[in-house]
Every structure is written in C-alpha cells, then in structure tokens.
Amino acid sequence: MKSALFSFTLLCFAIPSLAQDKLAFKIFDDKGKEVSYEKMIKKVAAKDVFFFGELHNNPIAHWLQLEMTQDLYKLRDGQIILGAEMFERDNQLLMNEYLNGMISEKNFEDEARLWPNYQTDYKPLVEFAKANELFFAATNIPRRYASLVFAEGIEKLMDLEEDAKRYVAPLPIEIDLELPAYKDMLSMMASHTEGNVKFPQAQAIKDATMAYSIVEHMKDGQQFIHYNGSYHSDRYQGIIWYLNKYDSKLSVATVKTIEQEDISELQEEMAGTADYIIVIPANMTKTY
C-alpha cells in the first residue's frame, strides 16, 4: 500500500512538467517579445511587399505560408501577387499557361524544373493562386546562369545573348561584399583561394534578379508576397538590399523561420533579423 501511495505521489509531481502545452511554433517580434499571430498578420498586411523567409524542409513554415497567404488575401480584398525563389524566370510562360488553364497540370509539372518538395510544400500555393486567379511570379534567375557565375564569375553574364539577359537583373549589377550576408559567405569559402568571391556573386545575382522581378510585377494597391529561403531576406539584406536600389519607396515586412531546442524565448542573436521570427521546435518533422 505504501509503495502504491509513493508511486502515485511521484506521478502527481511528474504530471505538471509533462502536461505543458506542446506548441508547434511561437512568434516573436524583432526585439524578442512574443506576439500573437493576429498582431503579426495585421502589421504585415499594411506593407507593399512581404517576404516569408522559410526553412525549405520545415512543414510548419510551409503550412504558415499558406495560412498567411489566405489571410492576406482576405485582408487585402484579393489584391495580392505571389512570387517565389523556387520558380525561375524562364518558366514564367509555363506558370502563366498553367494558371490560365492553357496547359495541363502534368505538362506544367513535367516541364517547369520544379523543386523535389514541390508537391508537399509549394503546390498548395500555386493551386491557391490558380483557384483565385492570382498572378504568380517566377522570380529567380535560371539556375544555369547562377551556376555560370559560381564557375566563372559575374562578368561572364555579359557574354549572354540578349534573349538570355531578359531572365537576369539588368547588368552590370552592383555587389557590396561588405554586407554581412555576403561577408559570411566569403568566410565560408576562405580556404578556396580560387573562387571564393564567386560564391557571394552567385548569391547576389539571385538576390538582384528576385528583387528586380518583384519591382517588375508590382502594381498599385496590391501586395507582393514573396517566398524565399530566410537567408535571402535576413537582416533586411539580400533581396531587400536590391529592392531598395530598384524602388526605395516600397514598404517591406519580413518573417523569418528558425528552429530552436527550446522555443519558450527567442535566442538573443536572432533579435533584429526580421520583423517577426517564427520559432519552431528543432525536432519538428521534416518534409525531406
């Protein structure tokens, strides 16, 4: 009897620690203060351009992308444009044809050089655009040209034919290798004396092309929602640095997704990296 009572007492002490809510994410502002989804979405809805910086293989990030897109569609009375790093500019015609019902789903998916996780992570966004007759911009530079920069340097793009240059930001582009985002890349490549500068150059031509694509497709009264890896919009650099070059009048909101072992508070070094930081448990299931 005493043994049973002792076991019951231990169980009572253990239950409070086990009974805490199992949260899939928390939202913090740029100063590290926890905020509600409602506050975040209302602030984001007021801006011209919204960058959702994702973790490519995180299911919560992708679910929230769709949820925020649906809510922003309502808050902006349907006046939104979608765009993404995951689709390349030379596939814009394919995207348009699919959204307009000119080609089949199979033709689109067979020909558009889609990311391996398209079916689970990006198709819901494309289908939302199709269902609501929204424009979806393929904003990124064709990967063959980014690979060319990484192999031979940014100057090599000047040798492209004029037709090819339509898929790249206007050349030549300015690259500030003192920006922390690109300096970090240089540090990563420090041991490669031959091509270390080409690494941030390849990143910069992606950032510049995505920024140029956003400005190219912007329309008065509409909000542009852009999905990209967090690194492309962290600390308001990357795409945003180029966006300010192309059109400094556009107002911007950023969301960044990160993983932490403990999501009860934001890690100090993450403060200021975005307007809102969505923190997700590090043991969250991955989409690939």
PDB file of C-alpha atoms in Angstrom:
ATOM      1  CA  MET A   1       0.000   0.000   0.000  1.00  0.00           C
ATOM      2  CA  LYS A   2       2.811   2.396   0.911  1.00  0.00           C
ATOM      3  CA  SER A   3       4.588   1.528  -2.347  1.00  0.00           C
ATOM      4  CA  ALA A   4       1.480   2.326  -4.362  1.00  0.00           C
ATOM      5  CA  LEU A   5       0.991   5.616  -2.492  1.00  0.00           C
ATOM      6  CA  PHE A   6       4.636   6.566  -3.127  1.00  0.00           C
ATOM      7  CA  SER A   7       4.271   5.821  -6.853  1.00  0.00           C
ATOM      8  CA  PHE A   8       1.083   7.903  -7.027  1.00  0.00           C
ATOM      9  CA  THR A   9       2.839  10.818  -5.298  1.00  0.00           C
ATOM     10  CA  LEU A  10       5.706  10.696  -7.814  1.00  0.00           C
ATOM     11  CA  LEU A  11       3.212  10.648 -10.657  1.00  0.00           C
ATOM     12  CA  CYS A  12       1.471  13.753  -9.316  1.00  0.00           C
ATOM     13  CA  PHE A  13       4.789  15.624  -9.261  1.00  0.00           C
ATOM     14  CA  ALA A  14       5.636  14.475 -12.794  1.00  0.00           C
ATOM     15  CA  ILE A  15       2.315  15.427 -14.409  1.00  0.00           C
ATOM     16  CA  PRO A  16       2.786  19.239 -14.297  1.00  0.00           C
ATOM     17  CA  SER A  17       6.024  19.057 -16.299  1.00  0.00           C
ATOM     18  CA  LEU A  18       4.532  16.646 -18.824  1.00  0.00           C
ATOM     19  CA  ALA A  19       1.220  18.471 -19.128  1.00  0.00           C
ATOM     20  CA  GLN A  20       2.610  21.672 -20.628  1.00  0.00           C
ATOM     21  CA  ASP A  21       1.129  22.638 -23.996  1.00  0.00           C
ATOM     22  CA  LYS A  22       3.020  21.122 -26.911  1.00  0.00           C
ATOM     23  CA  LEU A  23       3.387  24.136 -29.174  1.00  0.00           C
ATOM     24  CA  ALA A  24       4.339  23.777 -32.832  1.00  0.00           C
ATOM     25  CA  PHE A  25       5.646  27.360 -33.010  1.00  0.00           C
ATOM     26  CA  LYS A  26       5.877  30.725 -31.287  1.00  0.00           C
ATOM     27  CA  ILE A  27       6.080  34.187 -32.839  1.00  0.00           C
ATOM     28  CA  PHE A  28       8.439  36.919 -31.647  1.00  0.00           C
ATOM     29  CA  ASP A  29       8.924  40.471 -32.872  1.00  0.00           C
ATOM     30  CA  ASP A  30      12.282  41.976 -33.838  1.00  0.00           C
ATOM     31  CA  LYS A  31      13.047  42.803 -30.198  1.00  0.00           C
ATOM     32  CA  GLY A  32      12.363  39.269 -28.966  1.00  0.00           C
ATOM     33  CA  LYS A  33       8.921  39.934 -27.487  1.00  0.00           C
ATOM     34  CA  GLU A  34       6.327  37.206 -28.006  1.00  0.00           C
ATOM     35  CA  VAL A  35       3.403  38.387 -30.155  1.00  0.00           C
ATOM     36  CA  SER A  36       0.153  36.932 -31.424  1.00  0.00           C
ATOM     37  CA  TYR A  37      -0.499  35.733 -34.956  1.00  0.00           C
ATOM     38  CA  GLU A  38      -3.282  38.321 -35.219  1.00  0.00           C
ATOM     39  CA  LYS A  39      -0.930  41.207 -34.446  1.00  0.00           C
ATOM     40  CA  MET A  40       1.663  39.921 -36.918  1.00  0.00           C
ATOM     41  CA  ILE A  41      -0.762  39.425 -39.810  1.00  0.00           C
ATOM     42  CA  LYS A  42      -2.303  42.883 -39.396  1.00  0.00           C
ATOM     43  CA  LYS A  43       1.120  44.562 -39.410  1.00  0.00           C
ATOM     44  CA  VAL A  44       2.256  42.538 -42.402  1.00  0.00           C
ATOM     45  CA  ALA A  45      -0.937  43.329 -44.338  1.00  0.00           C
ATOM     46  CA  ALA A  46      -0.127  47.049 -44.272  1.00  0.00           C
ATOM     47  CA  LYS A  47       3.085  46.702 -46.316  1.00  0.00           C
ATOM     48  CA  ASP A  48       3.707  46.736 -50.069  1.00  0.00           C
ATOM     49  CA  VAL A  49       5.989  43.703 -50.096  1.00  0.00           C
ATOM     50  CA  PHE A  50       6.034  40.795 -47.666  1.00  0.00           C
ATOM     51  CA  PHE A  51       8.937  38.355 -47.538  1.00  0.00           C
ATOM     52  CA  PHE A  52       8.318  34.977 -45.948  1.00  0.00           C
ATOM     53  CA  GLY A  53      11.787  33.610 -45.158  1.00  0.00           C
ATOM     54  CA  GLU A  54      11.368  29.867 -44.889  1.00  0.00           C
ATOM     55  CA  LEU A  55      13.290  26.813 -43.825  1.00  0.00           C
ATOM     56  CA  HIS A  56      12.958  24.790 -47.019  1.00  0.00           C
ATOM     57  CA  ASN A  57      12.228  21.448 -45.338  1.00  0.00           C
ATOM     58  CA  ASN A  58      10.067  22.602 -42.427  1.00  0.00           C
ATOM     59  CA  PRO A  59       6.354  21.657 -42.559  1.00  0.00           C
ATOM     60  CA  ILE A  60       5.262  24.364 -40.098  1.00  0.00           C
ATOM     61  CA  ALA A  61       6.908  27.051 -42.244  1.00  0.00           C
ATOM     62  CA  HIS A  62       5.081  25.800 -45.333  1.00  0.00           C
ATOM     63  CA  TRP A  63       1.756  25.481 -43.515  1.00  0.00           C
ATOM     64  CA  LEU A  64       2.097  29.039 -42.209  1.00  0.00           C
ATOM     65  CA  GLN A  65       2.972  30.303 -45.689  1.00  0.00           C
ATOM     66  CA  LEU A  66      -0.360  29.041 -46.961  1.00  0.00           C
ATOM     67  CA  GLU A  67      -2.267  30.259 -43.883  1.00  0.00           C
ATOM     68  CA  MET A  68      -0.760  33.742 -44.103  1.00  0.00           C
ATOM     69  CA  THR A  69      -1.374  33.914 -47.840  1.00  0.00           C
ATOM     70  CA  GLN A  70      -5.035  33.017 -47.365  1.00  0.00           C
ATOM     71  CA  ASP A  71      -5.413  35.589 -44.577  1.00  0.00           C
ATOM     72  CA  LEU A  72      -3.625  38.322 -46.500  1.00  0.00           C
ATOM     73  CA  TYR A  73      -5.864  37.598 -49.485  1.00  0.00           C
ATOM     74  CA  LYS A  74      -8.854  38.372 -47.253  1.00  0.00           C
ATOM     75  CA  LEU A  75      -7.288  41.385 -45.534  1.00  0.00           C
ATOM     76  CA  ARG A  76      -6.220  42.903 -48.874  1.00  0.00           C
ATOM     77  CA  ASP A  77      -9.542  42.139 -50.600  1.00  0.00           C
ATOM     78  CA  GLY A  78      -7.863  39.758 -53.003  1.00  0.00           C
ATOM     79  CA  GLN A  79      -5.300  42.350 -54.125  1.00  0.00           C
ATOM     80  CA  ILE A  80      -2.161  40.240 -53.781  1.00  0.00           C
ATOM     81  CA  ILE A  81       0.552  38.978 -56.119  1.00  0.00           C
ATOM     82  CA  LEU A  82       2.565  35.869 -55.320  1.00  0.00           C
ATOM     83  CA  GLY A  83       6.169  35.142 -56.210  1.00  0.00           C
ATOM     84  CA  ALA A  84       8.854  32.691 -55.199  1.00  0.00           C
ATOM     85  CA  GLU A  85      12.532  31.826 -55.304  1.00  0.00           C
ATOM     86  CA  MET A  86      11.528  28.262 -56.253  1.00  0.00           C
ATOM     87  CA  PHE A  87      10.434  29.231 -59.780  1.00  0.00           C
ATOM     88  CA  GLU A  88      12.818  30.593 -62.410  1.00  0.00           C
ATOM     89  CA  ARG A  89      12.086  33.498 -64.728  1.00  0.00           C
ATOM     90  CA  ASP A  90      12.340  31.483 -67.929  1.00  0.00           C
ATOM     91  CA  ASN A  91       9.436  29.372 -66.653  1.00  0.00           C
ATOM     92  CA  GLN A  92       7.054  32.317 -66.316  1.00  0.00           C
ATOM     93  CA  LEU A  93       5.253  31.398 -69.527  1.00  0.00           C
ATOM     94  CA  LEU A  94       4.662  27.866 -68.252  1.00  0.00           C
ATOM     95  CA  MET A  95       3.368  29.239 -64.947  1.00  0.00           C
ATOM     96  CA  ASN A  96       1.021  31.636 -66.742  1.00  0.00           C
ATOM     97  CA  GLU A  97      -0.255  28.935 -69.085  1.00  0.00           C
ATOM     98  CA  TYR A  98      -0.983  26.570 -66.207  1.00  0.00           C
ATOM     99  CA  LEU A  99      -2.711  29.179 -64.034  1.00  0.00           C
ATOM    100  CA  ASN A 100      -4.806  30.308 -67.014  1.00  0.00           C
ATOM    101  CA  GLY A 101      -5.852  26.743 -67.835  1.00  0.00           C
ATOM    102  CA  MET A 102      -3.998  26.618 -71.153  1.00  0.00           C
ATOM    103  CA  ILE A 103      -1.871  23.587 -70.271  1.00  0.00           C
ATOM    104  CA  SER A 104      -2.450  20.586 -68.043  1.00  0.00           C
ATOM    105  CA  GLU A 105      -1.102  20.057 -64.552  1.00  0.00           C
ATOM    106  CA  LYS A 106       1.049  17.217 -65.913  1.00  0.00           C
ATOM    107  CA  ASN A 107       2.600  19.362 -68.631  1.00  0.00           C
ATOM    108  CA  PHE A 108       3.389  22.092 -66.123  1.00  0.00           C
ATOM    109  CA  GLU A 109       4.913  19.744 -63.571  1.00  0.00           C
ATOM    110  CA  ASP A 110       6.897  17.816 -66.183  1.00  0.00           C
ATOM    111  CA  GLU A 111       8.431  20.901 -67.798  1.00  0.00           C
ATOM    112  CA  ALA A 112       8.877  23.546 -65.094  1.00  0.00           C
ATOM    113  CA  ARG A 113      12.032  22.213 -63.328  1.00  0.00           C
ATOM    114  CA  LEU A 114      10.218  22.089 -60.002  1.00  0.00           C
ATOM    115  CA  TRP A 115      11.922  21.568 -56.665  1.00  0.00           C
ATOM    116  CA  PRO A 116      11.767  17.975 -55.323  1.00  0.00           C
ATOM    117  CA  ASN A 117       9.438  19.081 -52.490  1.00  0.00           C
ATOM    118  CA  TYR A 118       7.029  20.904 -54.811  1.00  0.00           C
ATOM    119  CA  GLN A 119       4.132  18.510 -54.257  1.00  0.00           C
ATOM    120  CA  THR A 120       4.029  18.922 -50.481  1.00  0.00           C
ATOM    121  CA  ASP A 121       5.396  22.423 -49.974  1.00  0.00           C
ATOM    122  CA  TYR A 122       4.758  24.722 -52.952  1.00  0.00           C
ATOM    123  CA  LYS A 123       1.940  23.174 -54.937  1.00  0.00           C
ATOM    124  CA  PRO A 124      -0.665  24.359 -52.364  1.00  0.00           C
ATOM    125  CA  LEU A 125       0.435  27.959 -53.025  1.00  0.00           C
ATOM    126  CA  VAL A 126       0.294  27.541 -56.796  1.00  0.00           C
ATOM    127  CA  GLU A 127      -3.130  25.917 -56.555  1.00  0.00           C
ATOM    128  CA  PHE A 128      -4.355  28.759 -54.316  1.00  0.00           C
ATOM    129  CA  ALA A 129      -3.217  31.220 -56.980  1.00  0.00           C
ATOM    130  CA  LYS A 130      -4.973  29.199 -59.683  1.00  0.00           C
ATOM    131  CA  ALA A 131      -8.226  28.907 -57.720  1.00  0.00           C
ATOM    132  CA  ASN A 132      -8.299  32.658 -57.044  1.00  0.00           C
ATOM    133  CA  GLU A 133      -6.979  33.861 -60.421  1.00  0.00           C
ATOM    134  CA  LEU A 134      -3.848  35.410 -58.907  1.00  0.00           C
ATOM    135  CA  PHE A 135      -0.613  36.188 -60.711  1.00  0.00           C
ATOM    136  CA  PHE A 136       2.320  34.066 -59.529  1.00  0.00           C
ATOM    137  CA  ALA A 137       5.754  35.408 -60.476  1.00  0.00           C
ATOM    138  CA  ALA A 138       8.657  33.119 -61.181  1.00  0.00           C
ATOM    139  CA  THR A 139      11.262  35.468 -59.717  1.00  0.00           C
ATOM    140  CA  ASN A 140      14.585  33.635 -59.626  1.00  0.00           C
ATOM    141  CA  ILE A 141      17.428  33.619 -62.121  1.00  0.00           C
ATOM    142  CA  PRO A 142      17.615  30.401 -64.154  1.00  0.00           C
ATOM    143  CA  ARG A 143      19.922  28.099 -62.215  1.00  0.00           C
ATOM    144  CA  ARG A 144      22.199  27.577 -65.225  1.00  0.00           C
ATOM    145  CA  TYR A 145      23.182  31.254 -65.084  1.00  0.00           C
ATOM    146  CA  ALA A 146      23.748  31.234 -61.317  1.00  0.00           C
ATOM    147  CA  SER A 147      25.950  28.168 -61.870  1.00  0.00           C
ATOM    148  CA  LEU A 148      27.813  30.056 -64.594  1.00  0.00           C
ATOM    149  CA  VAL A 149      28.574  32.876 -62.136  1.00  0.00           C
ATOM    150  CA  PHE A 150      29.753  30.419 -59.498  1.00  0.00           C
ATOM    151  CA  ALA A 151      32.052  28.753 -62.022  1.00  0.00           C
ATOM    152  CA  GLU A 152      33.383  31.737 -63.967  1.00  0.00           C
ATOM    153  CA  GLY A 153      32.411  34.935 -62.139  1.00  0.00           C
ATOM    154  CA  ILE A 154      29.768  37.635 -62.521  1.00  0.00           C
ATOM    155  CA  GLU A 155      31.440  39.206 -65.583  1.00  0.00           C
ATOM    156  CA  LYS A 156      30.627  36.115 -67.637  1.00  0.00           C
ATOM    157  CA  LEU A 157      26.954  37.109 -67.698  1.00  0.00           C
ATOM    158  CA  MET A 158      27.847  39.980 -70.039  1.00  0.00           C
ATOM    159  CA  ASP A 159      28.554  37.363 -72.722  1.00  0.00           C
ATOM    160  CA  LEU A 160      24.976  36.048 -72.657  1.00  0.00           C
ATOM    161  CA  GLU A 161      22.803  36.605 -75.700  1.00  0.00           C
ATOM    162  CA  GLU A 162      20.284  39.416 -75.377  1.00  0.00           C
ATOM    163  CA  ASP A 163      17.396  36.957 -75.158  1.00  0.00           C
ATOM    164  CA  ALA A 164      19.074  35.266 -72.186  1.00  0.00           C
ATOM    165  CA  LYS A 165      19.673  38.571 -70.398  1.00  0.00           C
ATOM    166  CA  ARG A 166      15.890  39.026 -70.132  1.00  0.00           C
ATOM    167  CA  TYR A 167      15.953  36.427 -67.353  1.00  0.00           C
ATOM    168  CA  VAL A 168      18.580  38.253 -65.282  1.00  0.00           C
ATOM    169  CA  ALA A 169      18.557  41.554 -63.378  1.00  0.00           C
ATOM    170  CA  PRO A 170      19.880  44.452 -65.512  1.00  0.00           C
ATOM    171  CA  LEU A 171      23.634  44.125 -65.968  1.00  0.00           C
ATOM    172  CA  PRO A 172      26.085  45.013 -64.634  1.00  0.00           C
ATOM    173  CA  ILE A 173      24.842  44.656 -61.065  1.00  0.00           C
ATOM    174  CA  GLU A 174      26.422  46.262 -58.021  1.00  0.00           C
ATOM    175  CA  ILE A 175      27.674  43.823 -55.364  1.00  0.00           C
ATOM    176  CA  ASP A 176      28.661  45.027 -51.902  1.00  0.00           C
ATOM    177  CA  LEU A 177      30.852  42.293 -50.467  1.00  0.00           C
ATOM    178  CA  GLU A 178      30.935  44.164 -47.159  1.00  0.00           C
ATOM    179  CA  LEU A 179      27.306  43.276 -46.489  1.00  0.00           C
ATOM    180  CA  PRO A 180      27.318  40.754 -43.614  1.00  0.00           C
ATOM    181  CA  ALA A 181      25.301  38.240 -45.651  1.00  0.00           C
ATOM    182  CA  TYR A 182      27.992  38.116 -48.333  1.00  0.00           C
ATOM    183  CA  LYS A 183      30.929  38.512 -45.937  1.00  0.00           C
ATOM    184  CA  ASP A 184      29.763  35.369 -44.171  1.00  0.00           C
ATOM    185  CA  MET A 185      29.883  33.522 -47.475  1.00  0.00           C
ATOM    186  CA  LEU A 186      33.404  34.755 -48.132  1.00  0.00           C
ATOM    187  CA  SER A 187      34.421  33.435 -44.721  1.00  0.00           C
ATOM    188  CA  MET A 188      32.900  30.056 -45.519  1.00  0.00           C
ATOM    189  CA  MET A 189      34.949  29.892 -48.718  1.00  0.00           C
ATOM    190  CA  ALA A 190      38.162  31.279 -47.212  1.00  0.00           C
ATOM    191  CA  SER A 191      40.122  28.102 -47.901  1.00  0.00           C
ATOM    192  CA  HIS A 192      39.209  28.212 -51.614  1.00  0.00           C
ATOM    193  CA  THR A 193      41.509  30.929 -52.884  1.00  0.00           C
ATOM    194  CA  GLU A 194      40.340  30.489 -56.454  1.00  0.00           C
ATOM    195  CA  GLY A 195      36.586  31.208 -56.492  1.00  0.00           C
ATOM    196  CA  ASN A 196      35.704  32.387 -53.052  1.00  0.00           C
ATOM    197  CA  VAL A 197      34.375  35.695 -54.443  1.00  0.00           C
ATOM    198  CA  LYS A 198      32.247  33.794 -56.961  1.00  0.00           C
ATOM    199  CA  PHE A 199      30.156  32.241 -54.183  1.00  0.00           C
ATOM    200  CA  PRO A 200      28.629  35.524 -52.925  1.00  0.00           C
ATOM    201  CA  GLN A 201      28.466  36.732 -56.544  1.00  0.00           C
ATOM    202  CA  ALA A 202      26.187  33.788 -57.380  1.00  0.00           C
ATOM    203  CA  GLN A 203      24.046  34.624 -54.351  1.00  0.00           C
ATOM    204  CA  ALA A 204      23.925  38.300 -55.260  1.00  0.00           C
ATOM    205  CA  ILE A 205      22.742  37.685 -58.824  1.00  0.00           C
ATOM    206  CA  LYS A 206      19.888  35.597 -57.405  1.00  0.00           C
ATOM    207  CA  ASP A 207      19.013  38.345 -54.902  1.00  0.00           C
ATOM    208  CA  ALA A 208      19.181  41.071 -57.531  1.00  0.00           C
ATOM    209  CA  THR A 209      17.081  39.114 -60.022  1.00  0.00           C
ATOM    210  CA  MET A 210      14.401  38.328 -57.446  1.00  0.00           C
ATOM    211  CA  ALA A 211      14.270  41.982 -56.376  1.00  0.00           C
ATOM    212  CA  TYR A 212      14.039  43.140 -59.994  1.00  0.00           C
ATOM    213  CA  SER A 213      11.252  40.623 -60.640  1.00  0.00           C
ATOM    214  CA  ILE A 214       9.248  41.966 -57.704  1.00  0.00           C
ATOM    215  CA  VAL A 215       9.525  45.553 -58.913  1.00  0.00           C
ATOM    216  CA  GLU A 216       8.727  44.476 -62.470  1.00  0.00           C
ATOM    217  CA  HIS A 217       5.448  42.846 -61.398  1.00  0.00           C
ATOM    218  CA  MET A 218       4.334  45.283 -58.685  1.00  0.00           C
ATOM    219  CA  LYS A 219       1.006  47.026 -59.206  1.00  0.00           C
ATOM    220  CA  ASP A 220      -0.516  49.936 -57.310  1.00  0.00           C
ATOM    221  CA  GLY A 221      -2.778  48.851 -54.486  1.00  0.00           C
ATOM    222  CA  GLN A 222      -1.538  45.273 -54.487  1.00  0.00           C
ATOM    223  CA  GLN A 223       0.717  43.490 -52.035  1.00  0.00           C
ATOM    224  CA  PHE A 224       3.506  41.278 -53.325  1.00  0.00           C
ATOM    225  CA  ILE A 225       4.056  38.146 -51.200  1.00  0.00           C
ATOM    226  CA  HIS A 226       7.441  36.537 -51.818  1.00  0.00           C
ATOM    227  CA  TYR A 227       8.531  33.106 -50.577  1.00  0.00           C
ATOM    228  CA  ASN A 228      12.242  32.516 -50.222  1.00  0.00           C
ATOM    229  CA  GLY A 229      14.849  30.891 -48.027  1.00  0.00           C
ATOM    230  CA  SER A 230      15.389  33.002 -44.922  1.00  0.00           C
ATOM    231  CA  TYR A 231      18.973  33.768 -45.907  1.00  0.00           C
ATOM    232  CA  HIS A 232      17.783  35.809 -48.893  1.00  0.00           C
ATOM    233  CA  SER A 233      15.953  38.339 -46.693  1.00  0.00           C
ATOM    234  CA  ASP A 234      17.728  38.059 -43.312  1.00  0.00           C
ATOM    235  CA  ARG A 235      18.594  41.355 -41.618  1.00  0.00           C
ATOM    236  CA  TYR A 236      16.839  43.194 -44.475  1.00  0.00           C
ATOM    237  CA  GLN A 237      19.747  42.396 -46.787  1.00  0.00           C
ATOM    238  CA  GLY A 238      19.913  40.155 -49.846  1.00  0.00           C
ATOM    239  CA  ILE A 239      16.795  40.691 -51.945  1.00  0.00           C
ATOM    240  CA  ILE A 240      15.729  43.682 -49.838  1.00  0.00           C
ATOM    241  CA  TRP A 241      19.043  45.494 -50.358  1.00  0.00           C
ATOM    242  CA  TYR A 242      18.488  45.259 -54.118  1.00  0.00           C
ATOM    243  CA  LEU A 243      14.787  46.060 -53.815  1.00  0.00           C
ATOM    244  CA  ASN A 244      15.749  49.377 -52.221  1.00  0.00           C
ATOM    245  CA  LYS A 245      18.049  50.037 -55.180  1.00  0.00           C
ATOM    246  CA  TYR A 246      15.280  49.410 -57.713  1.00  0.00           C
ATOM    247  CA  ASP A 247      12.435  51.123 -55.817  1.00  0.00           C
ATOM    248  CA  SER A 248      13.183  52.642 -52.416  1.00  0.00           C
ATOM    249  CA  LYS A 249       9.562  53.764 -51.935  1.00  0.00           C
ATOM    250  CA  LEU A 250       8.218  50.251 -51.358  1.00  0.00           C
ATOM    251  CA  SER A 251       7.415  49.370 -47.735  1.00  0.00           C
ATOM    252  CA  VAL A 252       8.540  45.934 -46.596  1.00  0.00           C
ATOM    253  CA  ALA A 253       7.654  43.364 -43.940  1.00  0.00           C
ATOM    254  CA  THR A 254       9.746  40.281 -43.214  1.00  0.00           C
ATOM    255  CA  VAL A 255       9.133  36.991 -41.449  1.00  0.00           C
ATOM    256  CA  LYS A 256      11.914  34.546 -40.693  1.00  0.00           C
ATOM    257  CA  THR A 257      11.549  30.930 -39.550  1.00  0.00           C
ATOM    258  CA  ILE A 258      14.099  29.283 -37.301  1.00  0.00           C
ATOM    259  CA  GLU A 259      14.399  26.121 -35.208  1.00  0.00           C
ATOM    260  CA  GLN A 260      15.366  26.027 -31.528  1.00  0.00           C
ATOM    261  CA  GLU A 261      15.577  23.239 -28.971  1.00  0.00           C
ATOM    262  CA  ASP A 262      13.634  25.442 -26.552  1.00  0.00           C
ATOM    263  CA  ILE A 263      11.026  27.749 -28.096  1.00  0.00           C
ATOM    264  CA  SER A 264       9.973  29.452 -24.863  1.00  0.00           C
ATOM    265  CA  GLU A 265      12.027  32.537 -25.755  1.00  0.00           C
ATOM    266  CA  LEU A 266      13.925  33.843 -28.740  1.00  0.00           C
ATOM    267  CA  GLN A 267      17.674  33.310 -28.848  1.00  0.00           C
ATOM    268  CA  GLU A 268      19.303  36.681 -28.297  1.00  0.00           C
ATOM    269  CA  GLU A 269      21.302  36.650 -31.533  1.00  0.00           C
ATOM    270  CA  MET A 270      18.108  36.233 -33.590  1.00  0.00           C
ATOM    271  CA  ALA A 271      16.615  39.561 -32.452  1.00  0.00           C
ATOM    272  CA  GLY A 272      16.566  42.096 -35.269  1.00  0.00           C
ATOM    273  CA  THR A 273      16.958  39.558 -38.066  1.00  0.00           C
ATOM    274  CA  ALA A 274      13.351  40.100 -39.263  1.00  0.00           C
ATOM    275  CA  ASP A 275      10.208  41.964 -38.279  1.00  0.00           C
ATOM    276  CA  TYR A 276       8.814  38.693 -36.964  1.00  0.00           C
ATOM    277  CA  ILE A 277      10.631  35.478 -36.142  1.00  0.00           C
ATOM    278  CA  ILE A 278       8.684  32.225 -36.076  1.00  0.00           C
ATOM    279  CA  VAL A 279      10.401  29.751 -33.767  1.00  0.00           C
ATOM    280  CA  ILE A 280       9.751  26.051 -34.347  1.00  0.00           C
ATOM    281  CA  PRO A 281      10.919  23.074 -32.240  1.00  0.00           C
ATOM    282  CA  ALA A 282      14.145  21.624 -33.596  1.00  0.00           C
ATOM    283  CA  ASN A 283      12.721  18.091 -33.546  1.00  0.00           C
ATOM    284  CA  MET A 284       9.878  19.030 -35.910  1.00  0.00           C
ATOM    285  CA  THR A 285       9.273  16.503 -38.699  1.00  0.00           C
ATOM    286  CA  LYS A 286      10.989  17.455 -41.981  1.00  0.00           C
ATOM    287  CA  THR A 287       9.384  17.394 -45.425  1.00  0.00           C
ATOM    288  CA  TYR A 288      12.547  15.899 -46.958  1.00  0.00           C
TER     289      TYR A 288
END
